[in-house]
Amino acid sequence: MKKFALIGAAGYIAPRHMQAIKATGNELVAAYDPNDSVGIMDSHFPEAHFFTEFERFDRHVDKLHRQIENKKIDFMSICSPNYLHDSHMRFALRSGADAICEKPLVLNPWNIDGLLEIEKDTGHKVNTILQLRVHPAIVALREKVKSQPRDKKYEVDLTYITSRGKWYLQSWKGDVNKSGGIATNIGVHFFDMLHFIFGDLQQNIVHHVSETKSSGYLEYENARVRWFLSIDVEDVPADILATGQRTFRSITVDGEDIEFSGGFTDLHNRSYEQILAGHGFGLEENRTAISTVAHIRDAQPIGLKGDYHPFLSK
């Protein structure tokens, strides 16, 4: 049984990590969040120590590391706001634990280089949750692409609209310096998925960027991709909105829909199983996706020119 600590226990994604820790037969012994709305812990690890002050959490983790050998933290799961991931992974490694970090791993590719140095110094490892890489439908599509001629280019449209209320832009997620913006916050795992399936990135053109939506064109070794991401409910197709749904997700490859809406419930469990078996996705696996979103954030949008996503013309 491995000992876990958790940073960001009050966050949206934290319960999936608690569930994965429990499902893999391990124990959460300490958790931290500046907010104390963490009643969900009662459903998973009611005996875990909880802290709202990082200094107290730091002291507790250090005490376990130095004084109580059988309580030493083996893994630290990080579910904090995006801009804090880098610092919290550094803390985990320097505390004698391996890190398991939510997406996006970091906001900029040079942060990866610094973490590689700390991995080398400490002998501990950063793992990340790239859950789409373990989704059966995505794995099957990757194998299909690999079986085709190496120079084949697929035509791909990626559309993801996940409506958010007015609260979103008032939270850290609405601050590009903290979240990285729409493409980073809700898109980075899709960009990683595209790289995973279609190979190295060759071209990155940005057509539109705003607080609530982003769109562009990506070309990979084996695909030309038009992508559109939004948190604006007005972008949900009318027929979908009429059914009461406020989200819309579509990926088409050469005009064929790729259905992967199901199978999401246990992807964190699968990710944890791989990490615990020593087969987790590390720092370098994240580099292409992080470089992709960093470029999107800094690029000058060109508008409705070239091969842009059809949703942009609405």
Short mmCIF file of N, CA, C and O in Angstrom, two decimals, residues 196-286:
data_model
loop_
_atom_site.label_atom_id
_atom_site.label_comp_id
_atom_site.label_asym_id
_atom_site.label_seq_id
_atom_site.Cartn_x
_atom_site.Cartn_y
_atom_site.Cartn_z
N PHE A 196 -0.53 12.32 -30.05
CA PHE A 196 -0.43 10.91 -29.74
C PHE A 196 -0.87 10.05 -30.93
O PHE A 196 -0.24 9.03 -31.25
N ILE A 197 -1.94 10.49 -31.61
CA ILE A 197 -2.49 9.70 -32.72
C ILE A 197 -1.75 9.97 -34.02
O ILE A 197 -1.40 9.04 -34.77
N PHE A 198 -1.50 11.27 -34.32
CA PHE A 198 -1.09 11.66 -35.67
C PHE A 198 0.37 12.08 -35.80
O PHE A 198 0.78 12.52 -36.86
N GLY A 199 1.15 11.99 -34.74
CA GLY A 199 2.58 12.23 -34.85
C GLY A 199 3.00 13.66 -34.57
O GLY A 199 2.28 14.44 -33.96
N ASP A 200 4.20 13.99 -35.02
CA ASP A 200 4.80 15.28 -34.69
C ASP A 200 4.03 16.45 -35.30
O ASP A 200 3.50 16.35 -36.41
N LEU A 201 4.02 17.55 -34.57
CA LEU A 201 3.37 18.78 -35.05
C LEU A 201 4.28 19.47 -36.06
O LEU A 201 5.47 19.67 -35.83
N GLN A 202 3.68 19.89 -37.19
CA GLN A 202 4.43 20.53 -38.26
C GLN A 202 4.03 21.99 -38.48
O GLN A 202 4.85 22.79 -38.94
N GLN A 203 2.79 22.35 -38.18
CA GLN A 203 2.32 23.71 -38.41
C GLN A 203 1.25 24.06 -37.38
O GLN A 203 0.44 23.22 -37.01
N ASN A 204 1.26 25.33 -36.91
CA ASN A 204 0.33 25.78 -35.87
C ASN A 204 -0.12 27.20 -36.22
O ASN A 204 0.63 28.15 -36.05
N ILE A 205 -1.33 27.32 -36.76
CA ILE A 205 -1.90 28.61 -37.16
C ILE A 205 -3.10 28.92 -36.27
O ILE A 205 -3.95 28.04 -36.05
N VAL A 206 -3.17 30.13 -35.77
CA VAL A 206 -4.27 30.54 -34.90
C VAL A 206 -5.17 31.51 -35.67
O VAL A 206 -4.70 32.52 -36.20
N HIS A 207 -6.46 31.18 -35.73
CA HIS A 207 -7.42 32.03 -36.43
C HIS A 207 -8.14 32.99 -35.49
O HIS A 207 -8.43 34.12 -35.87
N HIS A 208 -8.43 32.53 -34.27
CA HIS A 208 -9.22 33.37 -33.36
C HIS A 208 -8.88 33.02 -31.91
O HIS A 208 -8.75 31.85 -31.57
N VAL A 209 -8.77 34.05 -31.08
CA VAL A 209 -8.58 33.88 -29.64
C VAL A 209 -9.38 34.95 -28.92
O VAL A 209 -9.30 36.13 -29.27
N SER A 210 -10.17 34.53 -27.92
CA SER A 210 -10.86 35.48 -27.04
C SER A 210 -10.95 34.86 -25.66
O SER A 210 -10.44 33.76 -25.43
N GLU A 211 -11.59 35.56 -24.74
CA GLU A 211 -11.74 35.02 -23.39
C GLU A 211 -12.56 33.73 -23.37
O GLU A 211 -12.37 32.90 -22.49
N THR A 212 -13.48 33.58 -24.32
CA THR A 212 -14.43 32.47 -24.26
C THR A 212 -14.28 31.43 -25.36
O THR A 212 -14.92 30.38 -25.30
N LYS A 213 -13.44 31.71 -26.37
CA LYS A 213 -13.29 30.72 -27.43
C LYS A 213 -11.94 30.90 -28.13
O LYS A 213 -11.31 31.95 -28.07
N SER A 214 -11.53 29.84 -28.79
CA SER A 214 -10.26 29.84 -29.50
C SER A 214 -10.36 28.83 -30.65
O SER A 214 -11.04 27.81 -30.53
N SER A 215 -9.68 29.15 -31.76
CA SER A 215 -9.78 28.27 -32.92
C SER A 215 -8.54 28.42 -33.79
O SER A 215 -7.91 29.48 -33.82
N GLY A 216 -8.21 27.35 -34.52
CA GLY A 216 -7.05 27.41 -35.38
C GLY A 216 -6.88 26.18 -36.24
O GLY A 216 -7.80 25.36 -36.38
N TYR A 217 -5.69 26.06 -36.80
CA TYR A 217 -5.35 24.96 -37.71
C TYR A 217 -4.02 24.35 -37.27
O TYR A 217 -3.05 25.08 -37.02
N LEU A 218 -3.98 23.04 -37.17
CA LEU A 218 -2.77 22.32 -36.81
C LEU A 218 -2.50 21.26 -37.88
O LEU A 218 -3.43 20.59 -38.34
N GLU A 219 -1.24 21.14 -38.24
CA GLU A 219 -0.88 20.06 -39.16
C GLU A 219 0.14 19.16 -38.49
O GLU A 219 1.17 19.63 -37.98
N TYR A 220 -0.18 17.86 -38.49
CA TYR A 220 0.68 16.84 -37.92
C TYR A 220 1.22 15.96 -39.05
O TYR A 220 0.82 16.10 -40.21
N GLU A 221 2.10 15.05 -38.71
CA GLU A 221 2.65 14.14 -39.72
C GLU A 221 1.56 13.46 -40.53
O GLU A 221 1.69 13.29 -41.74
N ASN A 222 0.47 13.09 -39.85
CA ASN A 222 -0.57 12.31 -40.52
C ASN A 222 -1.95 12.95 -40.47
O ASN A 222 -2.96 12.25 -40.62
N ALA A 223 -2.03 14.26 -40.24
CA ALA A 223 -3.35 14.88 -40.17
C ALA A 223 -3.30 16.38 -40.38
O ALA A 223 -2.31 17.04 -40.01
N ARG A 224 -4.37 16.89 -40.98
CA ARG A 224 -4.64 18.32 -41.04
C ARG A 224 -5.87 18.56 -40.17
O ARG A 224 -6.92 17.97 -40.42
N VAL A 225 -5.73 19.42 -39.17
CA VAL A 225 -6.76 19.55 -38.13
C VAL A 225 -7.27 20.98 -38.04
O VAL A 225 -6.51 21.92 -37.84
N ARG A 226 -8.60 21.12 -38.17
CA ARG A 226 -9.27 22.38 -37.85
C ARG A 226 -9.89 22.21 -36.47
O ARG A 226 -10.64 21.25 -36.25
N TRP A 227 -9.59 23.11 -35.55
CA TRP A 227 -10.07 22.94 -34.18
C TRP A 227 -10.81 24.19 -33.69
O TRP A 227 -10.51 25.31 -34.09
N PHE A 228 -11.78 23.94 -32.81
CA PHE A 228 -12.60 25.02 -32.24
C PHE A 228 -12.94 24.64 -30.81
O PHE A 228 -13.49 23.56 -30.55
N LEU A 229 -12.60 25.53 -29.86
CA LEU A 229 -12.87 25.32 -28.44
C LEU A 229 -13.65 26.51 -27.91
O LEU A 229 -13.35 27.66 -28.25
N SER A 230 -14.65 26.25 -27.06
CA SER A 230 -15.46 27.36 -26.56
C SER A 230 -16.10 27.01 -25.22
O SER A 230 -16.38 25.84 -24.94
N ILE A 231 -16.33 28.06 -24.41
CA ILE A 231 -17.13 27.91 -23.19
C ILE A 231 -18.43 28.71 -23.31
O ILE A 231 -19.16 28.87 -22.33
N ASP A 232 -18.73 29.22 -24.51
CA ASP A 232 -19.89 30.06 -24.77
C ASP A 232 -21.07 29.19 -25.19
O ASP A 232 -21.02 28.52 -26.23
N VAL A 233 -22.15 29.21 -24.42
CA VAL A 233 -23.32 28.37 -24.72
C VAL A 233 -23.92 28.71 -26.08
O VAL A 233 -24.55 27.86 -26.72
N GLU A 234 -23.71 29.93 -26.56
CA GLU A 234 -24.25 30.33 -27.87
C GLU A 234 -23.59 29.55 -29.01
O GLU A 234 -24.12 29.52 -30.13
N ASP A 235 -22.45 28.92 -28.75
CA ASP A 235 -21.78 28.15 -29.79
C ASP A 235 -22.31 26.72 -29.90
O ASP A 235 -21.99 26.02 -30.87
N VAL A 236 -23.09 26.27 -28.92
CA VAL A 236 -23.68 24.94 -28.99
C VAL A 236 -24.69 24.91 -30.13
O VAL A 236 -25.55 25.79 -30.23
N PRO A 237 -24.60 23.93 -31.04
CA PRO A 237 -25.58 23.86 -32.13
C PRO A 237 -27.02 23.88 -31.62
O PRO A 237 -27.33 23.28 -30.58
N ALA A 238 -27.89 24.57 -32.36
CA ALA A 238 -29.27 24.79 -31.91
C ALA A 238 -30.00 23.48 -31.62
O ALA A 238 -30.76 23.39 -30.65
N ASP A 239 -29.81 22.46 -32.46
CA ASP A 239 -30.53 21.21 -32.25
C ASP A 239 -30.07 20.51 -30.97
O ASP A 239 -30.86 19.84 -30.29
N ILE A 240 -28.79 20.67 -30.63
CA ILE A 240 -28.27 20.09 -29.38
C ILE A 240 -28.79 20.88 -28.19
O ILE A 240 -29.24 20.31 -27.18
N LEU A 241 -28.77 22.20 -28.31
CA LEU A 241 -29.24 23.07 -27.23
C LEU A 241 -30.72 22.83 -26.95
O LEU A 241 -31.17 22.89 -25.79
N ALA A 242 -31.50 22.53 -27.98
CA ALA A 242 -32.94 22.30 -27.84
C ALA A 242 -33.24 21.08 -26.98
O ALA A 242 -34.33 20.97 -26.39
N THR A 243 -32.29 20.15 -26.88
CA THR A 243 -32.49 18.95 -26.06
C THR A 243 -32.14 19.19 -24.59
O THR A 243 -32.30 18.29 -23.77
N GLY A 244 -31.65 20.40 -24.30
CA GLY A 244 -31.27 20.72 -22.92
C GLY A 244 -29.80 20.53 -22.63
O GLY A 244 -29.34 20.82 -21.52
N GLN A 245 -29.04 20.06 -23.63
CA GLN A 245 -27.60 19.88 -23.43
C GLN A 245 -26.87 21.20 -23.64
O GLN A 245 -27.20 21.96 -24.54
N ARG A 246 -25.88 21.44 -22.81
CA ARG A 246 -25.08 22.67 -22.89
C ARG A 246 -23.64 22.38 -23.29
O ARG A 246 -22.79 23.26 -23.21
N THR A 247 -23.38 21.16 -23.71
CA THR A 247 -22.05 20.80 -24.17
C THR A 247 -22.14 20.13 -25.54
O THR A 247 -23.17 19.56 -25.90
N PHE A 248 -21.07 20.21 -26.27
CA PHE A 248 -21.01 19.57 -27.59
C PHE A 248 -19.57 19.18 -27.86
O PHE A 248 -18.66 19.99 -27.75
N ARG A 249 -19.37 17.92 -28.21
CA ARG A 249 -18.03 17.42 -28.48
C ARG A 249 -18.09 16.57 -29.74
O ARG A 249 -18.92 15.67 -29.86
N SER A 250 -17.21 16.89 -30.69
CA SER A 250 -17.20 16.14 -31.94
C SER A 250 -15.79 16.06 -32.49
O SER A 250 -15.08 17.07 -32.54
N ILE A 251 -15.39 14.88 -32.89
CA ILE A 251 -14.15 14.70 -33.63
C ILE A 251 -14.48 13.87 -34.86
O ILE A 251 -15.02 12.76 -34.76
N THR A 252 -14.20 14.43 -36.03
CA THR A 252 -14.39 13.68 -37.27
C THR A 252 -13.05 13.47 -37.94
O THR A 252 -12.20 14.36 -37.96
N VAL A 253 -12.86 12.28 -38.47
CA VAL A 253 -11.64 11.92 -39.20
C VAL A 253 -12.06 11.46 -40.58
O VAL A 253 -12.78 10.46 -40.72
N ASP A 254 -11.67 12.22 -41.59
CA ASP A 254 -12.12 11.99 -42.97
C ASP A 254 -13.64 11.88 -43.03
O ASP A 254 -14.20 11.01 -43.72
N GLY A 255 -14.31 12.76 -42.30
CA GLY A 255 -15.78 12.83 -42.31
C GLY A 255 -16.48 11.83 -41.42
O GLY A 255 -17.71 11.88 -41.27
N GLU A 256 -15.74 10.94 -40.79
CA GLU A 256 -16.34 9.91 -39.93
C GLU A 256 -16.22 10.32 -38.46
O GLU A 256 -15.15 10.68 -37.99
N ASP A 257 -17.35 10.28 -37.75
CA ASP A 257 -17.36 10.62 -36.32
C ASP A 257 -16.59 9.58 -35.53
O ASP A 257 -16.78 8.37 -35.72
N ILE A 258 -15.76 10.07 -34.63
CA ILE A 258 -15.06 9.20 -33.69
C ILE A 258 -15.81 9.29 -32.36
O ILE A 258 -15.83 10.33 -31.71
N GLU A 259 -16.43 8.23 -31.96
CA GLU A 259 -17.26 8.23 -30.76
C GLU A 259 -16.41 7.80 -29.56
O GLU A 259 -15.93 6.68 -29.49
N PHE A 260 -16.22 8.75 -28.65
CA PHE A 260 -15.48 8.41 -27.43
C PHE A 260 -16.11 9.08 -26.21
O PHE A 260 -15.45 9.33 -25.22
N SER A 261 -17.42 9.36 -26.29
CA SER A 261 -18.12 9.98 -25.16
C SER A 261 -18.17 9.06 -23.95
O SER A 261 -18.12 9.51 -22.81
N GLY A 262 -18.29 7.76 -24.21
CA GLY A 262 -18.31 6.81 -23.12
C GLY A 262 -16.90 6.41 -22.72
O GLY A 262 -15.91 6.78 -23.35
N GLY A 263 -16.80 5.67 -21.63
CA GLY A 263 -15.52 5.14 -21.21
C GLY A 263 -14.65 6.10 -20.43
O GLY A 263 -13.47 5.84 -20.22
N PHE A 264 -15.24 7.23 -19.98
CA PHE A 264 -14.44 8.22 -19.27
C PHE A 264 -14.38 7.97 -17.77
O PHE A 264 -13.52 8.51 -17.09
N THR A 265 -15.31 7.19 -17.24
CA THR A 265 -15.48 7.12 -15.79
C THR A 265 -14.27 6.52 -15.07
O THR A 265 -14.01 6.88 -13.92
N ASP A 266 -13.53 5.65 -15.73
CA ASP A 266 -12.42 4.99 -15.02
C ASP A 266 -11.06 5.33 -15.61
O ASP A 266 -10.07 4.65 -15.32
N LEU A 267 -10.97 6.40 -16.39
CA LEU A 267 -9.69 6.72 -17.02
C LEU A 267 -8.64 7.14 -16.01
O LEU A 267 -7.45 6.87 -16.19
N HIS A 268 -9.05 7.83 -14.94
CA HIS A 268 -8.09 8.17 -13.88
C HIS A 268 -7.61 6.90 -13.18
O HIS A 268 -6.42 6.78 -12.84
N ASN A 269 -8.53 5.96 -12.96
CA ASN A 269 -8.11 4.70 -12.36
C ASN A 269 -7.07 4.00 -13.22
O ASN A 269 -6.04 3.51 -12.72
N ARG A 270 -7.30 3.96 -14.53
CA ARG A 270 -6.35 3.32 -15.44
C ARG A 270 -5.01 4.05 -15.43
O ARG A 270 -3.95 3.43 -15.46
N SER A 271 -5.09 5.38 -15.40
CA SER A 271 -3.86 6.17 -15.36
C SER A 271 -3.05 5.85 -14.12
O SER A 271 -1.82 5.68 -14.18
N TYR A 272 -3.73 5.78 -12.97
CA TYR A 272 -3.04 5.46 -11.72
C TYR A 272 -2.45 4.05 -11.76
O TYR A 272 -1.33 3.82 -11.26
N GLU A 273 -3.17 3.12 -12.33
CA GLU A 273 -2.65 1.75 -12.42
C GLU A 273 -1.35 1.72 -13.21
O GLU A 273 -0.38 1.05 -12.82
N GLN A 274 -1.30 2.47 -14.31
CA GLN A 274 -0.09 2.51 -15.12
C GLN A 274 1.05 3.19 -14.37
O GLN A 274 2.20 2.74 -14.43
N ILE A 275 0.74 4.29 -13.68
CA ILE A 275 1.77 5.00 -12.93
C ILE A 275 2.35 4.10 -11.84
O ILE A 275 3.58 4.01 -11.67
N LEU A 276 1.49 3.42 -11.10
CA LEU A 276 1.94 2.56 -10.01
C LEU A 276 2.75 1.37 -10.52
O LEU A 276 3.60 0.82 -9.80
N ALA A 277 2.49 1.00 -11.79
CA ALA A 277 3.24 -0.10 -12.41
C ALA A 277 4.54 0.39 -13.06
O ALA A 277 5.28 -0.41 -13.64
N GLY A 278 4.80 1.70 -12.94
CA GLY A 278 6.02 2.26 -13.50
C GLY A 278 5.92 2.63 -14.96
O GLY A 278 6.94 2.82 -15.64
N HIS A 279 4.68 2.76 -15.48
CA HIS A 279 4.49 3.04 -16.90
C HIS A 279 3.73 4.34 -17.13
O HIS A 279 3.02 4.50 -18.13
N GLY A 280 3.87 5.30 -16.22
CA GLY A 280 3.17 6.57 -16.36
C GLY A 280 3.78 7.44 -17.44
O GLY A 280 4.91 7.22 -17.90
N PHE A 281 3.03 8.45 -17.87
CA PHE A 281 3.51 9.41 -18.84
C PHE A 281 4.25 10.53 -18.11
O PHE A 281 3.72 11.14 -17.19
N GLY A 282 5.48 10.78 -18.52
CA GLY A 282 6.34 11.72 -17.81
C GLY A 282 6.43 13.07 -18.48
O GLY A 282 5.59 13.46 -19.29
N LEU A 283 7.49 13.79 -18.14
CA LEU A 283 7.65 15.17 -18.58
C LEU A 283 7.75 15.30 -20.09
O LEU A 283 7.08 16.15 -20.70
N GLU A 284 8.58 14.51 -20.72
CA GLU A 284 8.78 14.67 -22.16
C GLU A 284 7.53 14.35 -22.97
O GLU A 284 7.32 14.93 -24.04
N GLU A 285 6.70 13.44 -22.48
CA GLU A 285 5.46 13.14 -23.20
C GLU A 285 4.54 14.36 -23.28
O GLU A 285 3.65 14.43 -24.13
N ASN A 286 4.76 15.33 -22.41
CA ASN A 286 3.92 16.53 -22.37
C ASN A 286 4.44 17.66 -23.26
O ASN A 286 3.72 18.62 -23.51
#
